[in-house]
């Protein structure tokens, strides 16, 4: 059992869940700062929308960019 960052991609027109990406090696503090997570959620168990600025920071750190024109993307930690 582990805890992983999950990025959910929803179709912008229709709100259907299209895909979920799981990052096994993620930096909690990086994502807390990048997604402007409040102190009330120190372990990032809520779902936080990835905006253009956050998308660029994720790209610089992890090497992938999400298509925010096509998808609404959210990130949060989940246990498996």
PDB file of C-alpha atoms in Angstrom:
ATOM      1  CA  UNK A   1       0.000   0.000   0.000  1.00  0.00           C
ATOM      2  CA  UNK A   2       1.307   3.423  -0.925  1.00  0.00           C
ATOM      3  CA  UNK A   3       0.352   7.024  -1.429  1.00  0.00           C
ATOM      4  CA  UNK A   4       0.712   8.496  -4.910  1.00  0.00           C
ATOM      5  CA  UNK A   5       0.004  11.752  -6.655  1.00  0.00           C
ATOM      6  CA  UNK A   6      -2.847  11.251  -9.109  1.00  0.00           C
ATOM      7  CA  UNK A   7      -3.565  13.692 -11.929  1.00  0.00           C
ATOM      8  CA  UNK A   8      -7.114  13.425 -13.277  1.00  0.00           C
ATOM      9  CA  UNK A   9      -7.926  14.679 -16.780  1.00  0.00           C
ATOM     10  CA  UNK A  10     -11.528  15.647 -17.505  1.00  0.00           C
ATOM     11  CA  UNK A  11     -12.928  16.519 -20.924  1.00  0.00           C
ATOM     12  CA  UNK A  12     -13.546  20.282 -20.940  1.00  0.00           C
ATOM     13  CA  UNK A  13     -16.827  19.967 -22.813  1.00  0.00           C
ATOM     14  CA  UNK A  14     -18.777  17.294 -21.013  1.00  0.00           C
ATOM     15  CA  UNK A  15     -16.715  16.813 -17.848  1.00  0.00           C
ATOM     16  CA  UNK A  16     -16.089  13.101 -18.541  1.00  0.00           C
ATOM     17  CA  UNK A  17     -13.044  11.593 -16.825  1.00  0.00           C
ATOM     18  CA  UNK A  18     -10.690  10.770 -19.692  1.00  0.00           C
ATOM     19  CA  UNK A  19      -7.541   9.572 -17.940  1.00  0.00           C
ATOM     20  CA  UNK A  20      -5.748   9.346 -14.615  1.00  0.00           C
ATOM     21  CA  UNK A  21      -1.980   9.590 -14.324  1.00  0.00           C
ATOM     22  CA  UNK A  22      -0.167   8.251 -11.276  1.00  0.00           C
ATOM     23  CA  UNK A  23       3.215   9.676 -10.270  1.00  0.00           C
ATOM     24  CA  UNK A  24       5.039   7.291  -7.985  1.00  0.00           C
ATOM     25  CA  UNK A  25       7.999   9.608  -7.392  1.00  0.00           C
ATOM     26  CA  UNK A  26       6.519  12.993  -6.569  1.00  0.00           C
ATOM     27  CA  UNK A  27       7.535  15.764  -4.213  1.00  0.00           C
ATOM     28  CA  UNK A  28       4.721  16.663  -1.818  1.00  0.00           C
ATOM     29  CA  UNK A  29       6.170  20.063  -0.926  1.00  0.00           C
ATOM     30  CA  UNK A  30       6.681  20.951  -4.606  1.00  0.00           C
ATOM     31  CA  UNK A  31       3.040  20.183  -5.411  1.00  0.00           C
ATOM     32  CA  UNK A  32       1.771  21.978  -2.289  1.00  0.00           C
ATOM     33  CA  UNK A  33       3.600  25.131  -3.382  1.00  0.00           C
ATOM     34  CA  UNK A  34       2.841  24.757  -7.099  1.00  0.00           C
ATOM     35  CA  UNK A  35      -0.894  24.239  -6.543  1.00  0.00           C
ATOM     36  CA  UNK A  36      -1.175  26.792  -3.701  1.00  0.00           C
ATOM     37  CA  UNK A  37      -2.541  24.228  -1.254  1.00  0.00           C
ATOM     38  CA  UNK A  38      -3.852  25.647   2.021  1.00  0.00           C
ATOM     39  CA  UNK A  39      -2.397  24.608   5.381  1.00  0.00           C
ATOM     40  CA  UNK A  40      -5.692  22.825   6.185  1.00  0.00           C
ATOM     41  CA  UNK A  41      -4.696  20.092   3.697  1.00  0.00           C
ATOM     42  CA  UNK A  42      -1.031  19.359   4.534  1.00  0.00           C
ATOM     43  CA  UNK A  43      -0.998  15.981   2.766  1.00  0.00           C
ATOM     44  CA  UNK A  44      -2.787  17.226  -0.377  1.00  0.00           C
ATOM     45  CA  UNK A  45      -5.687  14.767  -0.211  1.00  0.00           C
ATOM     46  CA  UNK A  46      -8.035  17.287  -1.842  1.00  0.00           C
ATOM     47  CA  UNK A  47      -8.272  17.820  -5.597  1.00  0.00           C
ATOM     48  CA  UNK A  48      -6.536  20.942  -6.885  1.00  0.00           C
ATOM     49  CA  UNK A  49      -6.875  22.328 -10.388  1.00  0.00           C
ATOM     50  CA  UNK A  50      -3.720  22.622 -12.452  1.00  0.00           C
ATOM     51  CA  UNK A  51      -3.569  26.055 -14.083  1.00  0.00           C
ATOM     52  CA  UNK A  52      -1.189  27.288 -16.797  1.00  0.00           C
ATOM     53  CA  UNK A  53       1.475  28.431 -14.340  1.00  0.00           C
ATOM     54  CA  UNK A  54       1.392  25.142 -12.406  1.00  0.00           C
ATOM     55  CA  UNK A  55       1.477  23.199 -15.678  1.00  0.00           C
ATOM     56  CA  UNK A  56       4.692  25.001 -16.675  1.00  0.00           C
ATOM     57  CA  UNK A  57       6.316  24.286 -13.288  1.00  0.00           C
ATOM     58  CA  UNK A  58       5.353  20.607 -13.542  1.00  0.00           C
ATOM     59  CA  UNK A  59       6.833  20.494 -17.043  1.00  0.00           C
ATOM     60  CA  UNK A  60      10.104  22.036 -15.858  1.00  0.00           C
ATOM     61  CA  UNK A  61      10.354  19.575 -12.959  1.00  0.00           C
ATOM     62  CA  UNK A  62       8.920  16.348 -14.416  1.00  0.00           C
ATOM     63  CA  UNK A  63       9.214  16.777 -18.193  1.00  0.00           C
ATOM     64  CA  UNK A  64       5.574  16.497 -19.257  1.00  0.00           C
ATOM     65  CA  UNK A  65       2.933  19.096 -20.034  1.00  0.00           C
ATOM     66  CA  UNK A  66      -0.835  18.657 -19.848  1.00  0.00           C
ATOM     67  CA  UNK A  67      -3.144  19.935 -22.603  1.00  0.00           C
ATOM     68  CA  UNK A  68      -5.144  22.472 -20.596  1.00  0.00           C
ATOM     69  CA  UNK A  69      -7.040  23.657 -23.666  1.00  0.00           C
ATOM     70  CA  UNK A  70      -8.518  20.183 -24.096  1.00  0.00           C
ATOM     71  CA  UNK A  71      -8.713  18.995 -20.461  1.00  0.00           C
ATOM     72  CA  UNK A  72      -9.476  20.293 -16.987  1.00  0.00           C
ATOM     73  CA  UNK A  73      -6.732  18.738 -14.867  1.00  0.00           C
ATOM     74  CA  UNK A  74      -6.678  18.171 -11.122  1.00  0.00           C
ATOM     75  CA  UNK A  75      -4.044  16.734  -8.794  1.00  0.00           C
ATOM     76  CA  UNK A  76      -4.205  15.161  -5.348  1.00  0.00           C
ATOM     77  CA  UNK A  77      -2.635  12.356  -3.362  1.00  0.00           C
ATOM     78  CA  UNK A  78      -4.479   9.033  -3.115  1.00  0.00           C
ATOM     79  CA  UNK A  79      -3.707   5.812  -1.288  1.00  0.00           C
ATOM     80  CA  UNK A  80      -3.743   2.486  -3.062  1.00  0.00           C
TER      81      UNK A  80
END
